[in-house]
Amino acid sequence: MSKKLDPVTQAIRIQTPRSSQQEHSTPLYVTSSFTFDEAETMRAAFADESDDNIYSRFSNPNVDEFVAKMCALEGAEAGFATSTGMAAIFSSMLPLLKQGDHVVCCSSVFGSTFTLVTKYLPRYGITTTLVPAGDNTAWEAAVQPNTKMVYLETPTNPQLEVIDLEWVGKFSKKHNLILNVDNCFATPLLQRPVDFGADLVVHSATKWIDGQGRVLGGIIVGRADLIKEIYLFCRNTGPSLSPFNAWILSKSLETLDVRMERHCANALKIAEALQSNPHVSWVKYPFLPSHPQYDIAKKQMKAGGGVFCLELKGGLEAGRKFLDALEMLSVTANLGDTRSIASHPASTTHSKLTDEQRLAVGITPGLIRISTGLEKAEDILADIEQALEKSAH
Ligand SMILES: *Cc1c(COP(=O)(O)O)cnc(C)c1O
């Protein structure tokens, strides 16, 4: 075909060459290493003169297929897949930073990312300045002569702040900084950071990419020269994705487009309906006009994503009662599943923090985060509404 296929089609049609069995679906290459018929072909592979697979810590056909599809979706030159999202985030930083370097990082990032940049990187002489999501002046003021990287996620978790990618892209270019974006919440179907100048995009594939709560996985895609450095680092340190998980994730990408369409439609419908609920003080979702960065969200995202949050009028106690009253929604520490999930950070994941510490990371006492699943919107809404009613008594 002469026409270049749409990335969504590529995510369905990119496939490892078929074996002699002519299988329709890619087989699983559960092998730790690959054999060579001659010393010369093995030498060439080790000398990087051929693309032959050597050892599954370096590359594997199932992993390569997943990476190729993700590059097509993100519009990226190259990529490397990892065992978890955190392995991707860690591996997107370590090989590109050295002692004395500095990172400008959004203050609302995933909890483990926060721990990585505030606790571990400083031990190796890499410092970070945390800046509030929408405060462009603070971002400018944070840049130092030794700044190397800008790191952020948008929309953020759990407050769903939206960061202007066009602005950050220009800002990073102006200061000659590597722009590294965690695109987990949006997925490449809703926004492509590379189109705004991101040099690297990282993902927890555990969330919407798998989308069915089965496996852990991660990926880094972006500029080929940076991915080369990351590949060499990973080849030697070993955070590689397993062939089995790559096989699952590659299959998942075939349905990502249709899944995200339904997740987003459900989330918008339910978030809209809950705005007038008497037990709720506010609902936050990027595609609701009441969202503080609604215009930015509309500019850079195709849809608002699968997550929305709300604040219960009854605060902490109502949050506990809400979780207990749910009949269908799952209460679990994950998001991005076919099944809708509710969480109440103040009484669960963040219960060890003080009220002040929680507020500093945007967690109010009655904050409920909903990861909207693929069930019928009416069923999800009905369960939330009955639990809201019970949470108030
Ligand atoms: C879950 C998550 C991660 C970490 O991914 P794991 O696969 O659990 O290691 C990173 N960033 C965001 C935004 C996440 O939601």
XYZ file of C-alpha atoms and ligand atoms in Angstrom:
408
model
C 0.000 0.000 0.000
C 1.341 3.439 -0.889
C -0.622 5.330 1.766
C 1.082 5.498 5.178
C -1.154 3.742 7.677
C -2.740 5.688 10.512
C -1.003 5.032 13.892
C -4.171 3.325 15.186
C -4.037 0.904 12.248
C -0.305 0.431 12.780
C -0.953 -0.467 16.436
C -3.153 -3.283 15.107
C -1.134 -4.337 12.066
C 2.559 -4.076 13.051
C 3.659 -7.662 13.539
C 6.806 -9.720 14.030
C 7.457 -11.712 10.789
C 5.463 -14.965 10.798
C 7.150 -18.274 11.457
C 6.896 -21.293 9.150
C 3.538 -22.050 10.854
C 1.931 -18.958 9.288
C 0.238 -18.100 12.576
C -2.182 -15.141 12.499
C -1.390 -13.928 16.023
C 2.247 -13.392 17.051
C 3.610 -16.393 18.973
C 5.257 -16.026 22.351
C 9.042 -16.002 22.217
C 9.678 -17.294 25.726
C 13.407 -17.656 25.398
C 16.243 -16.102 27.341
C 18.689 -16.204 24.433
C 18.976 -16.718 20.661
C 21.303 -19.066 18.797
C 23.790 -18.428 15.989
C 24.874 -20.818 13.237
C 28.269 -19.225 12.796
C 30.844 -17.403 14.878
C 30.790 -14.606 12.313
C 27.038 -13.815 12.625
C 27.388 -13.871 16.414
C 30.367 -11.499 16.215
C 28.382 -9.148 13.951
C 25.425 -9.139 16.372
C 27.662 -8.272 19.326
C 29.389 -5.594 17.258
C 25.969 -3.980 16.574
C 26.451 -4.660 12.863
C 23.173 -6.598 12.646
C 19.734 -6.484 14.291
C 19.888 -10.153 15.308
C 18.509 -10.841 18.775
C 21.170 -11.989 21.232
C 19.689 -12.156 24.699
C 16.226 -11.139 25.990
C 17.675 -8.590 28.417
C 18.706 -6.648 25.274
C 15.863 -7.387 22.865
C 13.164 -9.962 22.112
C 10.669 -10.214 19.202
C 7.595 -9.770 21.448
C 9.127 -6.766 23.167
C 10.213 -5.241 19.846
C 6.691 -5.553 18.462
C 5.253 -3.705 21.459
C 7.918 -0.988 21.151
C 7.317 -0.535 17.403
C 3.581 -0.074 17.979
C 4.160 2.438 20.793
C 6.577 4.436 18.622
C 3.945 4.571 15.865
C 1.267 5.746 18.311
C 3.469 8.372 19.993
C 5.090 9.539 16.745
C 8.500 8.738 18.260
C 11.741 7.636 16.595
C 12.705 4.827 18.977
C 11.887 3.202 22.299
C 12.801 0.748 25.039
C 10.285 -1.270 27.069
C 10.703 -1.954 30.781
C 9.266 -4.227 33.451
C 7.266 -1.432 35.156
C 6.408 2.219 34.733
C 8.837 3.127 37.517
C 11.657 1.250 35.767
C 10.899 3.363 32.676
C 10.955 6.599 34.664
C 14.166 5.696 36.515
C 15.838 4.562 33.263
C 14.766 7.750 31.457
C 16.729 9.797 33.993
C 19.839 7.938 35.198
C 21.708 7.474 31.901
C 21.115 11.096 30.849
C 21.997 12.807 34.143
C 25.229 12.940 36.086
C 26.557 14.308 39.349
C 26.010 18.073 39.497
C 23.018 18.086 37.116
C 19.656 19.608 37.967
C 16.057 18.711 37.072
C 12.993 20.963 36.977
C 10.084 18.739 37.979
C 6.374 19.380 38.394
C 5.463 19.100 42.094
C 2.435 16.931 41.359
C 3.989 13.767 39.992
C 3.290 10.102 40.769
C 4.305 9.248 44.371
C 7.228 6.954 43.529
C 8.556 9.479 40.993
C 8.447 12.083 43.758
C 10.451 9.762 46.036
C 12.955 9.051 43.236
C 13.747 12.723 42.585
C 13.600 13.934 46.196
C 15.218 11.011 48.054
C 17.406 8.941 45.726
C 18.735 11.236 42.964
C 20.215 13.726 45.509
C 22.401 10.867 46.887
C 24.132 10.851 43.495
C 24.472 14.647 43.372
C 21.481 15.205 41.069
C 19.194 17.900 42.461
C 15.590 18.786 41.635
C 13.479 21.909 41.958
C 9.762 21.150 42.318
C 7.435 23.645 40.649
C 3.628 23.967 40.834
C 1.838 22.725 37.692
C 0.426 25.895 36.148
C 2.878 28.518 37.446
C 4.952 29.473 34.353
C 6.911 32.114 36.324
C 8.037 29.463 38.828
C 9.167 27.180 35.975
C 11.266 29.994 34.474
C 12.703 30.881 37.894
C 13.667 27.258 38.583
C 16.082 26.996 35.637
C 19.761 26.970 36.685
C 22.961 26.874 34.610
C 23.239 23.128 35.408
C 19.591 22.245 34.571
C 19.425 19.321 32.128
C 15.889 17.961 32.213
C 12.262 19.024 32.612
C 9.972 16.315 33.961
C 6.192 16.372 34.240
C 2.963 14.441 33.838
C -0.324 15.785 32.503
C -3.079 15.345 33.555
C -1.636 14.917 37.045
C -2.656 12.309 39.593
C -4.985 12.652 41.532
C -5.796 16.366 41.093
C -5.998 16.184 37.267
C -4.182 19.474 36.706
C -3.447 20.032 33.026
C -0.066 21.447 31.988
C 0.233 23.450 28.757
C 2.445 21.210 26.610
C 2.890 23.839 23.910
C 4.253 26.288 26.509
C 6.509 23.706 28.196
C 7.786 22.566 24.806
C 8.887 26.112 23.919
C 10.275 26.675 27.431
C 12.398 23.505 27.247
C 13.670 24.353 23.776
C 14.569 27.921 24.784
C 16.702 26.650 27.685
C 17.999 23.629 25.753
C 16.572 21.109 28.244
C 15.484 17.509 27.701
C 11.684 17.468 28.018
C 10.512 14.197 29.574
C 6.726 13.651 29.842
C 4.849 10.885 31.684
C 1.902 10.357 29.302
C 0.262 7.613 31.384
C -3.046 9.348 32.118
C -3.696 10.570 28.560
C -2.216 7.729 26.456
C -1.008 8.556 22.907
C -4.616 8.332 21.703
C -5.548 11.526 23.564
C -2.310 13.498 23.376
C 1.125 13.161 21.787
C 3.789 15.076 23.745
C 6.332 14.553 20.907
C 4.186 16.839 18.717
C 4.777 19.611 21.283
C 8.540 19.086 21.436
C 8.923 16.375 24.095
C 12.268 14.561 23.721
C 11.139 11.581 25.793
C 7.745 10.125 26.713
C 7.417 7.581 29.515
C 4.502 5.318 30.379
C 3.272 2.978 32.995
C 1.852 0.389 30.568
C 0.271 -1.186 33.659
C -2.604 1.309 33.409
C -4.622 2.121 30.243
C -2.211 0.396 27.853
C -2.839 -3.044 29.357
C -6.218 -1.709 30.378
C -7.302 -4.987 31.913
C -5.404 -5.051 35.199
C -3.238 -8.044 34.291
C 0.416 -7.126 33.913
C 3.030 -4.579 34.933
C 4.988 -2.847 32.201
C 6.582 0.397 31.139
C 8.104 2.078 28.123
C 10.275 5.038 27.151
C 9.978 6.416 23.608
C 11.526 9.488 22.007
C 14.580 10.864 20.257
C 16.768 8.094 18.804
C 20.033 9.513 20.227
C 18.609 9.601 23.774
C 16.996 6.161 23.440
C 20.394 4.773 22.362
C 21.892 5.941 25.693
C 18.891 4.553 27.575
C 19.139 1.229 25.725
C 22.829 0.834 26.647
C 22.031 1.646 30.278
C 19.123 -0.846 30.398
C 21.072 -3.526 28.553
C 23.604 -3.370 31.376
C 21.301 -2.783 34.351
C 18.417 -5.110 33.424
C 14.977 -3.476 33.873
C 13.786 -5.223 30.674
C 10.175 -6.217 29.962
C 9.382 -9.946 29.896
C 8.278 -11.465 26.539
C 5.006 -12.657 28.068
C 4.054 -9.217 29.369
C 5.116 -7.671 26.045
C 2.858 -10.128 24.189
C -0.089 -9.110 26.424
C 0.659 -5.400 25.979
C 1.070 -5.660 22.214
C -2.354 -7.339 22.002
C -3.784 -4.640 24.288
C -2.666 -1.909 21.888
C -4.949 -3.379 19.219
C -7.960 -2.260 21.280
C -6.565 0.880 22.946
C -8.341 3.273 20.589
C -11.817 1.808 21.066
C -11.280 1.322 24.788
C -10.171 4.928 25.353
C -13.160 6.201 23.389
C -15.536 4.394 25.747
C -13.551 5.150 28.922
C -13.601 8.871 28.076
C -17.257 8.960 27.032
C -18.253 7.193 30.277
C -16.078 9.491 32.417
C -17.512 12.665 30.862
C -21.103 11.485 31.156
C -20.756 10.446 34.809
C -18.708 13.500 35.824
C -21.360 15.764 34.260
C -24.172 13.976 36.085
C -22.420 14.145 39.477
C -21.908 17.923 39.328
C -25.426 18.474 40.651
C -25.288 15.741 43.318
C -26.195 17.205 46.759
C -23.409 15.272 48.566
C -20.620 16.494 46.309
C -18.931 19.900 46.626
C -17.091 19.748 43.286
C -16.276 17.421 40.414
C -13.020 17.749 38.491
C -12.502 16.442 34.962
C -10.363 18.024 32.215
C -13.257 18.221 29.728
C -15.752 19.868 32.122
C -15.944 23.650 31.522
C -15.539 24.120 35.312
C -11.998 22.665 35.169
C -9.424 25.465 35.751
C -7.396 24.445 32.676
C -10.375 23.490 30.491
C -9.100 25.590 27.548
C -5.635 24.004 27.650
C -7.152 20.526 27.927
C -9.371 21.202 24.897
C -6.370 22.519 22.960
C -4.032 19.569 23.531
C -6.235 16.534 24.308
C -8.686 14.672 22.049
C -10.801 13.681 25.075
C -10.626 14.177 28.838
C -9.314 10.746 29.850
C -10.787 7.989 31.999
C -10.207 9.511 35.447
C -12.266 12.112 37.277
C -12.358 13.129 40.906
C -14.863 14.631 43.280
C -14.906 16.083 46.770
C -17.412 14.744 49.305
C -19.118 17.361 51.455
C -18.776 15.022 54.429
C -14.955 14.910 54.303
C -12.817 12.052 55.674
C -15.576 10.073 57.408
C -17.831 10.270 54.342
C -14.920 8.970 52.240
C -14.661 5.809 54.338
C -18.417 5.261 54.239
C -18.438 5.830 50.474
C -15.885 3.058 49.875
C -17.788 0.677 52.163
C -21.123 1.418 50.471
C -19.982 0.667 46.905
C -21.613 -2.473 45.515
C -20.023 -2.791 42.068
C -17.003 -0.483 41.804
C -13.715 -2.039 42.902
C -11.700 -0.605 45.754
C -8.111 -1.244 44.721
C -4.792 0.572 44.262
C -4.788 0.738 40.469
C -6.438 2.588 37.614
C -7.006 2.114 33.916
C -9.006 -1.106 33.966
C -12.144 -2.373 32.196
C -13.656 -2.354 35.696
C -14.395 0.971 37.377
C -12.286 1.678 40.445
C -12.820 4.080 43.339
C -10.174 5.311 45.728
C -10.175 7.597 48.750
C -6.517 8.619 49.175
C -6.950 10.384 52.552
C -8.093 7.216 54.373
C -6.026 4.681 52.403
C -2.893 5.321 50.271
C -2.101 8.633 51.998
C -3.470 7.897 55.489
C 0.003 7.997 57.114
C 0.517 11.650 56.129
C -0.642 14.572 58.276
C -3.514 16.794 57.026
C -0.970 19.460 56.052
C 1.222 16.992 54.133
C -1.829 15.681 52.308
C -3.019 19.150 51.352
C 0.483 19.952 50.042
C 0.089 17.135 47.498
C -3.481 18.127 46.655
C -5.309 15.513 48.682
C -8.329 16.978 50.410
C -10.182 14.945 53.117
C -13.164 14.003 50.948
C -11.307 13.471 47.667
C -12.550 10.455 45.711
C -10.797 9.369 42.515
C -12.749 7.335 39.998
C -11.090 5.371 37.205
C -13.979 4.877 34.822
C -14.278 1.378 33.400
C -16.051 -0.019 30.368
C -19.257 -1.030 32.152
C -22.423 0.767 31.032
C -22.271 4.384 32.245
C -25.730 4.058 33.844
C -24.559 1.172 36.035
C -21.399 2.981 37.161
C -23.349 6.149 37.929
C -26.067 4.259 39.829
C -23.492 2.600 42.110
C -21.717 5.914 42.795
C -25.020 7.674 43.492
C -26.263 5.067 45.971
C -22.872 5.090 47.753
C -22.929 8.903 47.909
C -26.376 8.753 49.499
C -25.132 6.289 52.153
C -21.891 8.229 52.743
C -23.914 11.187 54.018
C -25.588 9.275 56.889
C 1.189 3.905 38.058
C 1.940 5.071 37.559
C 3.348 5.035 37.455
C 4.158 3.828 37.889
O 3.938 2.732 37.088
P 4.175 1.206 37.577
O 3.867 0.438 36.338
O 3.237 0.950 38.689
O 5.604 1.106 37.990
C 3.971 6.146 36.946
N 3.286 7.257 36.572
C 1.941 7.341 36.674
C 1.245 8.586 36.274
C 1.220 6.257 37.167
O -0.119 6.344 37.284
